[in-house]
mmCIF file of C-alpha atoms in Angstrom:
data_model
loop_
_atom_site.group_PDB
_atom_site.id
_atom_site.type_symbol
_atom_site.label_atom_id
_atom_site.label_comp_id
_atom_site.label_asym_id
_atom_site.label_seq_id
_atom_site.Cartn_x
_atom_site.Cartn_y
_atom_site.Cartn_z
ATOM 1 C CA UNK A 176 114.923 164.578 230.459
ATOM 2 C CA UNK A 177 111.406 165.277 231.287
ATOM 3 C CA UNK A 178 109.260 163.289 233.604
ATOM 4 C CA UNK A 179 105.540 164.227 234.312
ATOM 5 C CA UNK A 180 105.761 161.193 237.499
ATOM 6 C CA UNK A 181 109.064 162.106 239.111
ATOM 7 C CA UNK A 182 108.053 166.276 238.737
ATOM 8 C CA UNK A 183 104.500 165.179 240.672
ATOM 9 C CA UNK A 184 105.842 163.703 243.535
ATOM 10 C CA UNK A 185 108.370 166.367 243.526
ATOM 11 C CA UNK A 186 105.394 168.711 244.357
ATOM 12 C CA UNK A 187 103.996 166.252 246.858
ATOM 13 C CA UNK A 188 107.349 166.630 248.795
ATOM 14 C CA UNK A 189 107.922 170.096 248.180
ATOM 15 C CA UNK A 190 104.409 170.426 250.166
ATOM 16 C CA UNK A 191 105.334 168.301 252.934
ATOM 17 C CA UNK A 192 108.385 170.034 253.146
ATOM 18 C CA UNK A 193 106.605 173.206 253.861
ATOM 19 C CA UNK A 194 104.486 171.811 256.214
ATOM 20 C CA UNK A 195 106.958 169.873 258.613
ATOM 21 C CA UNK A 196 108.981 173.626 258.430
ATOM 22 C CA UNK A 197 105.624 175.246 259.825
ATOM 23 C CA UNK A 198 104.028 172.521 261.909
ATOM 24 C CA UNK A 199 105.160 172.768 265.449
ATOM 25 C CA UNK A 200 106.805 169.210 266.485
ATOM 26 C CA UNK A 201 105.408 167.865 269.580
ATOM 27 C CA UNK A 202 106.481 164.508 270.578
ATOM 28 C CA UNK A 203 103.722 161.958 272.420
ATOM 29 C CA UNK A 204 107.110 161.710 275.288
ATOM 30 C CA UNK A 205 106.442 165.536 275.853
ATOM 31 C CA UNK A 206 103.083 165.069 276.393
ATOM 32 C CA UNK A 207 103.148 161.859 278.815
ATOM 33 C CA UNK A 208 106.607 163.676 280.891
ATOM 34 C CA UNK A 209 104.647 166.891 281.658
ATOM 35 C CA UNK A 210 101.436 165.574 282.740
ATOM 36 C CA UNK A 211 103.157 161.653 284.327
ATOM 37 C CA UNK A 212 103.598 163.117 287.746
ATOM 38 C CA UNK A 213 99.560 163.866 288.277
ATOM 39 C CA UNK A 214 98.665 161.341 286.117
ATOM 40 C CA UNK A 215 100.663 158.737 289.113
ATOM 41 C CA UNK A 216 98.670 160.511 291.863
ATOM 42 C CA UNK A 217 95.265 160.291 290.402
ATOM 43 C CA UNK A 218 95.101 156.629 288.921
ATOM 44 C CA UNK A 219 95.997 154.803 291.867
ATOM 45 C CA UNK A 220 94.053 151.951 292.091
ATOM 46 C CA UNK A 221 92.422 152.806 288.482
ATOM 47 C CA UNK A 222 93.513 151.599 284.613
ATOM 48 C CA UNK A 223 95.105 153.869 283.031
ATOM 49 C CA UNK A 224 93.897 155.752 280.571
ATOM 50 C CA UNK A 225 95.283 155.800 277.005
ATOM 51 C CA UNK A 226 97.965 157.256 276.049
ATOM 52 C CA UNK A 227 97.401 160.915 274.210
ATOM 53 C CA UNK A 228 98.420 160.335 270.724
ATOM 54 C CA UNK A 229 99.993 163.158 268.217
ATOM 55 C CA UNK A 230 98.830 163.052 264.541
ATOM 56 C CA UNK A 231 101.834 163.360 262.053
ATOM 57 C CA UNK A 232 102.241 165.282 259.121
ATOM 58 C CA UNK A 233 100.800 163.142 256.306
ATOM 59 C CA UNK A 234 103.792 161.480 254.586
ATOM 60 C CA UNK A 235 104.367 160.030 251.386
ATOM 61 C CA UNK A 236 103.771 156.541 250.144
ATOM 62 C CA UNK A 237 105.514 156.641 246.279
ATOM 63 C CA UNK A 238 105.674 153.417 244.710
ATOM 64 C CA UNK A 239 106.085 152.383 240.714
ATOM 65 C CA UNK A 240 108.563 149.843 238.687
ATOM 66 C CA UNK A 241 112.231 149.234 239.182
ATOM 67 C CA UNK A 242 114.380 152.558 238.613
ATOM 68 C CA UNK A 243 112.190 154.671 238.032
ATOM 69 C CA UNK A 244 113.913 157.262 240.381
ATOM 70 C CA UNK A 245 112.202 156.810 243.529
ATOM 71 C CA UNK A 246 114.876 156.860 245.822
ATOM 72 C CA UNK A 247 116.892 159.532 243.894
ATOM 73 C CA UNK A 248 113.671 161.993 244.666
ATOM 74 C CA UNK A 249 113.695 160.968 248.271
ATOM 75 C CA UNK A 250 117.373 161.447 248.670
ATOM 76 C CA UNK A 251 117.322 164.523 247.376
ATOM 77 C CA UNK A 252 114.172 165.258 249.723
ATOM 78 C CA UNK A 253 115.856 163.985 252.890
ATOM 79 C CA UNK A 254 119.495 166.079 252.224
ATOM 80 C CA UNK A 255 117.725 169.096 252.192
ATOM 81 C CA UNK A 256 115.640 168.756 254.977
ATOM 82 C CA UNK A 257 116.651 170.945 257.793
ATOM 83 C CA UNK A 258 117.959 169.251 261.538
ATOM 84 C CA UNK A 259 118.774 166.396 262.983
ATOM 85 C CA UNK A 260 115.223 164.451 263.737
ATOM 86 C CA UNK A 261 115.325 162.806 260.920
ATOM 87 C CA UNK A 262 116.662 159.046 259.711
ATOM 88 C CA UNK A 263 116.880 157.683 256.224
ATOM 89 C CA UNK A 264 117.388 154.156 256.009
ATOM 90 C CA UNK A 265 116.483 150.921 253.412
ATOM 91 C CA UNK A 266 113.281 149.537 254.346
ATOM 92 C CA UNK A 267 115.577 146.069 255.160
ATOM 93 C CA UNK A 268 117.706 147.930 257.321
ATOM 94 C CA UNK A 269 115.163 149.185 259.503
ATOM 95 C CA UNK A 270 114.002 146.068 259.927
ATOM 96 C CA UNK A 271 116.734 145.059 261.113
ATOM 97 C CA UNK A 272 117.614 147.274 263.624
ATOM 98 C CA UNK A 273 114.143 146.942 264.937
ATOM 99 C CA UNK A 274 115.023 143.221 265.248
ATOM 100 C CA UNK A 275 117.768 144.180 267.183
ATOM 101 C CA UNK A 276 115.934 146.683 269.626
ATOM 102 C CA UNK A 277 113.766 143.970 270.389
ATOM 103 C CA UNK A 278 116.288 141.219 271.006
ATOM 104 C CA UNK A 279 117.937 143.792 273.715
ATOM 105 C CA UNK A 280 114.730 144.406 275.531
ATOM 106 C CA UNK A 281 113.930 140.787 276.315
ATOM 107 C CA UNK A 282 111.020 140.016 277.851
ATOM 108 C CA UNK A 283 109.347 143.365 278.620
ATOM 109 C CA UNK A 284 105.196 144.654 278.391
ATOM 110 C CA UNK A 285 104.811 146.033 274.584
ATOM 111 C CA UNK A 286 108.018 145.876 273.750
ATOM 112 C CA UNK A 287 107.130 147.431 270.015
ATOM 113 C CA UNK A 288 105.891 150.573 271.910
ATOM 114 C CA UNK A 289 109.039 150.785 273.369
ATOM 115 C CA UNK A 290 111.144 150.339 269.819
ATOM 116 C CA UNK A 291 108.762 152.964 268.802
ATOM 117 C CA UNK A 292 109.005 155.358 271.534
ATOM 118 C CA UNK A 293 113.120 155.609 271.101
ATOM 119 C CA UNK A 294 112.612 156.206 267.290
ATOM 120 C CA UNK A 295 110.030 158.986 267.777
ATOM 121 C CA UNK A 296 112.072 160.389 270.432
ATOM 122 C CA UNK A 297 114.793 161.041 267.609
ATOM 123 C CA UNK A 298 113.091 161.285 264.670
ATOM 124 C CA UNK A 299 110.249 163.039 263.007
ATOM 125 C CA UNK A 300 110.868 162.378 259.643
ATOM 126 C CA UNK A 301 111.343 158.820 258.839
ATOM 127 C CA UNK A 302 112.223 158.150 255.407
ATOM 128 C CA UNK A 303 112.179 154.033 254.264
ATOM 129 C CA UNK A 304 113.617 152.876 250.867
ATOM 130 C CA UNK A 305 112.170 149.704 249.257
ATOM 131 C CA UNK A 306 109.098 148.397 251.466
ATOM 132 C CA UNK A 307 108.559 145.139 250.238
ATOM 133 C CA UNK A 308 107.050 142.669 252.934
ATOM 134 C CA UNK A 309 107.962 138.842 252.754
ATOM 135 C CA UNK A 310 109.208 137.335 255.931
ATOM 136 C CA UNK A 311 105.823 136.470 258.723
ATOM 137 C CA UNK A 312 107.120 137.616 261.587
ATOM 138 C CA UNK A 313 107.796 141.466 260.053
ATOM 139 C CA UNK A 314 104.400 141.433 258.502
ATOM 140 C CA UNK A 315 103.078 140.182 261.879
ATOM 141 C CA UNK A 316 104.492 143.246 263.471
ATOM 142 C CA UNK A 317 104.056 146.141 261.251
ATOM 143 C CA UNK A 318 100.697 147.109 262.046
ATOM 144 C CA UNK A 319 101.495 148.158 265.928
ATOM 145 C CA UNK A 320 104.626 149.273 265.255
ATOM 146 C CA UNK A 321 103.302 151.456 262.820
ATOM 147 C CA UNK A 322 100.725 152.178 264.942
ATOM 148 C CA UNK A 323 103.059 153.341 267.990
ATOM 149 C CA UNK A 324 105.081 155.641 265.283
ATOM 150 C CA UNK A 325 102.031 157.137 263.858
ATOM 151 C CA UNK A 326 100.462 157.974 267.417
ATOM 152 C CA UNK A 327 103.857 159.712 268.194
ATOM 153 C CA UNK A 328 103.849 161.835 265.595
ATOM 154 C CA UNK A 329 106.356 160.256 262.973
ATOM 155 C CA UNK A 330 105.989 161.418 259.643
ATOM 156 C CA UNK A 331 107.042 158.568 257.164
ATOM 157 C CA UNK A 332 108.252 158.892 253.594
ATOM 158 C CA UNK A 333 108.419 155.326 251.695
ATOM 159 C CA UNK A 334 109.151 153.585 248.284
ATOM 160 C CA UNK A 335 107.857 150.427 246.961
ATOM 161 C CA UNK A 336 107.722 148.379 243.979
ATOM 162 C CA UNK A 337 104.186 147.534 244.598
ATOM 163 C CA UNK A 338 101.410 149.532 245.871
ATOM 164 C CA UNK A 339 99.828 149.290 249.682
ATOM 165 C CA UNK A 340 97.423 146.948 248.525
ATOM 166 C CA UNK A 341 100.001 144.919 247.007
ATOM 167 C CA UNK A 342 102.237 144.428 250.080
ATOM 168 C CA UNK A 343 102.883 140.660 251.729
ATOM 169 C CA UNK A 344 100.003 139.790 248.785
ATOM 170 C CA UNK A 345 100.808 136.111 249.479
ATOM 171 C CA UNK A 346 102.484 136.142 252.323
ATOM 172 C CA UNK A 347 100.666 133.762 255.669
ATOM 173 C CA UNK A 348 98.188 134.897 257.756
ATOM 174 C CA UNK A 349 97.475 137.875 255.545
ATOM 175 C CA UNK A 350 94.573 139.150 257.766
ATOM 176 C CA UNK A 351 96.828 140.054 260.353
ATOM 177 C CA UNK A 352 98.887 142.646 258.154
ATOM 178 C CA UNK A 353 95.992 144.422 256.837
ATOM 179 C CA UNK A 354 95.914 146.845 260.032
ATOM 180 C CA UNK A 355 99.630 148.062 259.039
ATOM 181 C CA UNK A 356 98.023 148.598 254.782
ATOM 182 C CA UNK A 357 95.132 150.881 256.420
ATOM 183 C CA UNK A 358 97.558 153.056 258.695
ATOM 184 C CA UNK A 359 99.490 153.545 255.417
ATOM 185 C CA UNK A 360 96.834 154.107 253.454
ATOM 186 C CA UNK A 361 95.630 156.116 256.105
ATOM 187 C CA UNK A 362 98.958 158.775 257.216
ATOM 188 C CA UNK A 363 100.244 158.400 253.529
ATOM 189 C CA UNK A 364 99.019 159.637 250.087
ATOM 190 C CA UNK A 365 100.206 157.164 247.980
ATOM 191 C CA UNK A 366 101.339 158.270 244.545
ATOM 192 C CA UNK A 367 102.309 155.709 241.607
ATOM 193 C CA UNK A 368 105.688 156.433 239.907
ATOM 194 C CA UNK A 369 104.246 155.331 236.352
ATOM 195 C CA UNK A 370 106.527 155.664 233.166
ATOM 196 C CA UNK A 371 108.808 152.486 231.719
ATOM 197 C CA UNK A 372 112.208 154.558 232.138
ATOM 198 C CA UNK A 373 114.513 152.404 233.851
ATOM 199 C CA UNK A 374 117.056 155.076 235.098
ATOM 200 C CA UNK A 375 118.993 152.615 237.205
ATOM 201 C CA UNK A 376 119.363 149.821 234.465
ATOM 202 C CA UNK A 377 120.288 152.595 231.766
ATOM 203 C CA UNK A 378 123.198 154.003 234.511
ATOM 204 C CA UNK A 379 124.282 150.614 235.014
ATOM 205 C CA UNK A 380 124.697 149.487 230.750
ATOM 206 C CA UNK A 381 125.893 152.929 230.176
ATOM 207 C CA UNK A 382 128.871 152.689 232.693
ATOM 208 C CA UNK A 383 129.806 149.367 230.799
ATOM 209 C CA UNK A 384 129.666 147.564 234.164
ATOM 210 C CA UNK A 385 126.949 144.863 232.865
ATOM 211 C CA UNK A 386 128.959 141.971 230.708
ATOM 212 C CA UNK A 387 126.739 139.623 229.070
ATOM 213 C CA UNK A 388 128.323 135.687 229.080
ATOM 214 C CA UNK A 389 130.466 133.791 231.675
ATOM 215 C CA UNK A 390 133.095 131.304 231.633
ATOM 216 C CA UNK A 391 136.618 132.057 231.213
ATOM 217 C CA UNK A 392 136.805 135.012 229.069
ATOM 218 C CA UNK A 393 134.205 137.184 230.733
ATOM 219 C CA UNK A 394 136.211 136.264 234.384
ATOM 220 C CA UNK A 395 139.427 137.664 232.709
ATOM 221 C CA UNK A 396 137.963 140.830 231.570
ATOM 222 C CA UNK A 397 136.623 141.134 235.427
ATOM 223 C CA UNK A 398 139.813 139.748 236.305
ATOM 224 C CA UNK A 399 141.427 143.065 234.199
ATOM 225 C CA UNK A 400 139.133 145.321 235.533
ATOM 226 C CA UNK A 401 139.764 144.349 239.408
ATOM 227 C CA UNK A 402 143.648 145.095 238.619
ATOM 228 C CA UNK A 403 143.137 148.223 236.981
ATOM 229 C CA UNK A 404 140.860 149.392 239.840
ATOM 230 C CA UNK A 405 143.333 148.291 242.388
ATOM 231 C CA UNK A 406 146.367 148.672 240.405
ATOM 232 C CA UNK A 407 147.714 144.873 242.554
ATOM 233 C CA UNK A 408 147.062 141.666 242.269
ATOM 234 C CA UNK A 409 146.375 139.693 246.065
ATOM 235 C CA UNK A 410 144.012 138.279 247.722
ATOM 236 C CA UNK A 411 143.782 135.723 244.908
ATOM 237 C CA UNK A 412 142.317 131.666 244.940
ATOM 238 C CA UNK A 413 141.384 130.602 248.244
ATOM 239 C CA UNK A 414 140.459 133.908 249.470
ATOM 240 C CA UNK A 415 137.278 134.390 251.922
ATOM 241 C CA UNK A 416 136.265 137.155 253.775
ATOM 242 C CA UNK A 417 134.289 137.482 257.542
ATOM 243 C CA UNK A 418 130.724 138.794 257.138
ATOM 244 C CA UNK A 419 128.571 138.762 260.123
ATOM 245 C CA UNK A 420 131.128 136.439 261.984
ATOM 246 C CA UNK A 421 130.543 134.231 259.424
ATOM 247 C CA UNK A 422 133.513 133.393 256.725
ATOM 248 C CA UNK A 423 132.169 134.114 253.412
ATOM 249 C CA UNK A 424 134.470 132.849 250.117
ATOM 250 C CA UNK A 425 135.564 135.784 247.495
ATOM 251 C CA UNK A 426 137.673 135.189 244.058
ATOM 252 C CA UNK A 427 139.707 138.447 244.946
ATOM 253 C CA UNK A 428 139.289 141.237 247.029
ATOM 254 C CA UNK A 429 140.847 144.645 248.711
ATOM 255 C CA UNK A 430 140.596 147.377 250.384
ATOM 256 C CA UNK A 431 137.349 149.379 249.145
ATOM 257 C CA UNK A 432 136.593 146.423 246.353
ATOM 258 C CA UNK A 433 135.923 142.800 246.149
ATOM 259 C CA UNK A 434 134.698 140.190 243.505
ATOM 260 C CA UNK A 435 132.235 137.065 244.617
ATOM 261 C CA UNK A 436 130.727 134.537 242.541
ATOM 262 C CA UNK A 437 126.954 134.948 241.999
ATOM 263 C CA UNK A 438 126.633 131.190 244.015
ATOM 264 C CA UNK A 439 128.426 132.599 247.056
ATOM 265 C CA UNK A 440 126.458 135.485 246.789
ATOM 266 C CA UNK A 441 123.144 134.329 246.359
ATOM 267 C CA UNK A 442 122.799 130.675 246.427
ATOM 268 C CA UNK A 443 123.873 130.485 249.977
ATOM 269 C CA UNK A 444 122.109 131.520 253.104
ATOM 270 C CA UNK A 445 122.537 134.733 253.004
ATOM 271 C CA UNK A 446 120.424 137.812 254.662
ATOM 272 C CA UNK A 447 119.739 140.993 253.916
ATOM 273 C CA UNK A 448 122.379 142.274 256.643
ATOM 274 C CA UNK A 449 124.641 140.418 255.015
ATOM 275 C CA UNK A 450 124.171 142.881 251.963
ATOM 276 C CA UNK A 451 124.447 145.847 253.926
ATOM 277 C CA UNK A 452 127.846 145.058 255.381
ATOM 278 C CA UNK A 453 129.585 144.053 252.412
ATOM 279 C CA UNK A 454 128.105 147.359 251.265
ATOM 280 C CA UNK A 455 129.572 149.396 253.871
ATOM 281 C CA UNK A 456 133.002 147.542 253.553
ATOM 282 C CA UNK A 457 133.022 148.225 249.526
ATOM 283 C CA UNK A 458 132.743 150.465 247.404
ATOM 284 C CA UNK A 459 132.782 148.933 244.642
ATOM 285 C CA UNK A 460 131.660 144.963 243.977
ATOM 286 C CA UNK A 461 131.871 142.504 241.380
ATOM 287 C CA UNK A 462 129.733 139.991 240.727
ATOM 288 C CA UNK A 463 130.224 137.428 238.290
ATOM 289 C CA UNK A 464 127.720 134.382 236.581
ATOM 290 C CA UNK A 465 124.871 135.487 236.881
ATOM 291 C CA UNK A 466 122.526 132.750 235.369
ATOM 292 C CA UNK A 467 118.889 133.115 234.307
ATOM 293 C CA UNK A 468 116.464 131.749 237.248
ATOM 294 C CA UNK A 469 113.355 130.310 237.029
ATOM 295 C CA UNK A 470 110.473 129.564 239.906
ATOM 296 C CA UNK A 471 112.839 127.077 240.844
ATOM 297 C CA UNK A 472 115.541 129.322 241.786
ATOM 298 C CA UNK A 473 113.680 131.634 243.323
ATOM 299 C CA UNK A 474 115.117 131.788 246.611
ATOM 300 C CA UNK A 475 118.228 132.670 244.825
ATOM 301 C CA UNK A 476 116.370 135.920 242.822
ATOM 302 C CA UNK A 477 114.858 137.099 245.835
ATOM 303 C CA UNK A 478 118.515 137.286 247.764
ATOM 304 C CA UNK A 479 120.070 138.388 244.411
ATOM 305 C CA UNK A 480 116.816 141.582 243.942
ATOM 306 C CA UNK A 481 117.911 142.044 248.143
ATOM 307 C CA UNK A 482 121.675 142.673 247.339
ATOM 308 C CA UNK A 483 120.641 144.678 244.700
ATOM 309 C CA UNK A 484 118.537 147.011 246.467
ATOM 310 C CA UNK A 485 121.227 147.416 249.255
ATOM 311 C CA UNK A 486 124.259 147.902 247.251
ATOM 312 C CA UNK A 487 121.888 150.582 245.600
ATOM 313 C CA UNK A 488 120.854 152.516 248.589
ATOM 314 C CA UNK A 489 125.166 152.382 249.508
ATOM 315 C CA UNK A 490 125.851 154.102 245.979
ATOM 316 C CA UNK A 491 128.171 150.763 245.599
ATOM 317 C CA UNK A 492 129.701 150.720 242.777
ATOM 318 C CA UNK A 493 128.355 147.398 240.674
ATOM 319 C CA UNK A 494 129.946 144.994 238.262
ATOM 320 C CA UNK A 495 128.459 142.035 236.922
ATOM 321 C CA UNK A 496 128.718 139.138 233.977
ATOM 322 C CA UNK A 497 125.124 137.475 233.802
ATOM 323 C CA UNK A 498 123.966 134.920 231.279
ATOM 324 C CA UNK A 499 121.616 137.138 229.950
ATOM 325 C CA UNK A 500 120.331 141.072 229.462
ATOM 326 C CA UNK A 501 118.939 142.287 233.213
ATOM 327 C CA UNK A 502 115.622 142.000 232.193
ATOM 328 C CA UNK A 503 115.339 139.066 231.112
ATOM 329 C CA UNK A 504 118.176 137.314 234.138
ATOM 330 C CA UNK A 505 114.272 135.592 235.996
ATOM 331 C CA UNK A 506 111.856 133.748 233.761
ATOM 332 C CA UNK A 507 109.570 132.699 236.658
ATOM 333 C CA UNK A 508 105.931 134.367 237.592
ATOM 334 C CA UNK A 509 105.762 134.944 241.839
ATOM 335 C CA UNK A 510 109.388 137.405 241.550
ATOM 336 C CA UNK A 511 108.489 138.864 238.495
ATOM 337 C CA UNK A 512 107.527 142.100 239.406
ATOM 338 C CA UNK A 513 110.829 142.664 240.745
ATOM 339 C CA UNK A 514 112.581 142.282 237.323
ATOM 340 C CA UNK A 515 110.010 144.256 235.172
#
């Protein structure tokens, strides 16, 4: 099939592609090594002077409605890019890990110019799956560490639901992330994925993973389709698992699949990394009663739209029973966007 958006930003890659192959890579840490020994002698007594920065190739900012192929294109993009500077990673994950590198450094000068200066050092491409900005103290540290990346020459491929403009839109203390919307704006072209083909959702219904209802009869067909996937029955009634050192209950599980009630799943304090270990334990995961949420739930739709997007980016294999069609599983306004 077709598709005048997905063949455009095909081209946009295609000539970034060409340009990363012919644009020398020169690292801001090759630049402060070689000239760090006169730079000591000469500034005794004197401020330094600021650091030499490196300007990228100009990335890719490539943002439009749910499953419209985004990440497909940048897979695709990022397996056939040549060496090993390069990381691909959900935009959740990163954070994460950034969180971490933090955490280890303690209490150190510009410790987000550090983070950034052991990414660059590795990578030159940086490709980030599903920016979406809600949480203060990411959007509060963004801009620099953006900044830092930029400056040492990090080239950054990214998808989003929502445009730059649109990012932490009503999130606190706004002002403070619009430094981190102008350096994207600024070291991406951003290009709208338009179109209201929802490749994912069409996968998902065609596979005959999606069963509308709950209640006893849809659990037995789940119940069916966990034994003929496993070909055993265990791990049955009081069965929980350990997730982040933290014991997390499951109706069945085994090795490569397991089956969680949506309330376990979502109604409970979970986080993102949560997600992303169950995803890298599973393969496959069922899900069961799913109920409609409105503005009231919507703690529960954001973590649900999370564990979407990161058993997505895993390739895990998804099986739900939800009270109504996908679409239509959030009848509230702020999430919205997220369910179009």
């Amino acid at each position: 099939m077709h598709d005048d958006y997905q063949e455009a930003v095909v081209r946009k890659l295609q000539e970034i592609a060409d340009e990363l192959e012919t644009t020398p890579h020169r690292t801001l840490r090759e630049g402060e090594s070689k000239k760090a020994g006169l730079k000591k002698l000469f500034s005794l007594g004197r401020k330094p002077a600021a650091p030499e920065t490196v300007t990228p190739v100009r990335g890719l900012y490539i943002w439009g409605g749910v499953g419209r192929g985004k990440t497909h294109l940048v897979d695709l993009f990022f397996e056939n890019q040549p060496g090993e500077q390069k990381l691909r990673l959900h935009f959740h994950r990163f954070m994460v890990l950034v969180h971490e590198e933090l955490r280890k450094l303690g209490q150190v000068s510009d410790p987000l110019e550090l983070v950034a200066r052991d990414f660059a050092a590795k990578t030159r491409l940086l490709c980030l799956d599903e920016m979406h900005v809600h949480d203060i103290t990411d959007a509060m540290l963004l801009g620099e560490l953006f900044r830092h990346l930029f400056d040492r020459g990090v080239t950054l491929i990214t998808t989003s639901n929502v445009a730059p403009d649109g990012l932490y839109a009503t999130g606190l203390q706004r002002q403070r992330f619009l430094p981190a919307i102008a350096l994207l704006q600024k070291h991406t072209e951003v290009v709208h994925v338009g179109g209201d083909m929802d490749y994912r959702l069409r996968a998902l219904e065609q596979a005959g993973t999606y069963h509308l209802g709950g209640g006893e009869l849809t659990d037995e067909k789940l119940k069916k389709e966990f034994h003929a996937l496993t070909g055993i029955e265990r791990h049955q009634g009081d069965s929980s698992l350990t997730i982040n050192g933290r014991q997390m209950p499951a109706v069945m599980w085994d090795d490569g699949i397991a089956w969680f009630e949506f309330s376990d799943m979502c109604e409970s304090p979970r986080s993102a990394s949560d997600y992303i270990q169950i995803g890298e334990y599973f393969h496959t995961v069922i899900v069961s009663n799913i109920p409609v949420m409105g503005t009231l739930q919507d703690d529960a739709a954001r973590r649900f739209v999370n564990m979407i997007d990161e058993f997505y980016d895993r390739s895990v294999n998804l099986v739900v029973s939800a009270a109504a069609e996908a679409e239509h599983l959030y009848t509230g306004k702020r999430l919205a966007f997220e369910f179009e």
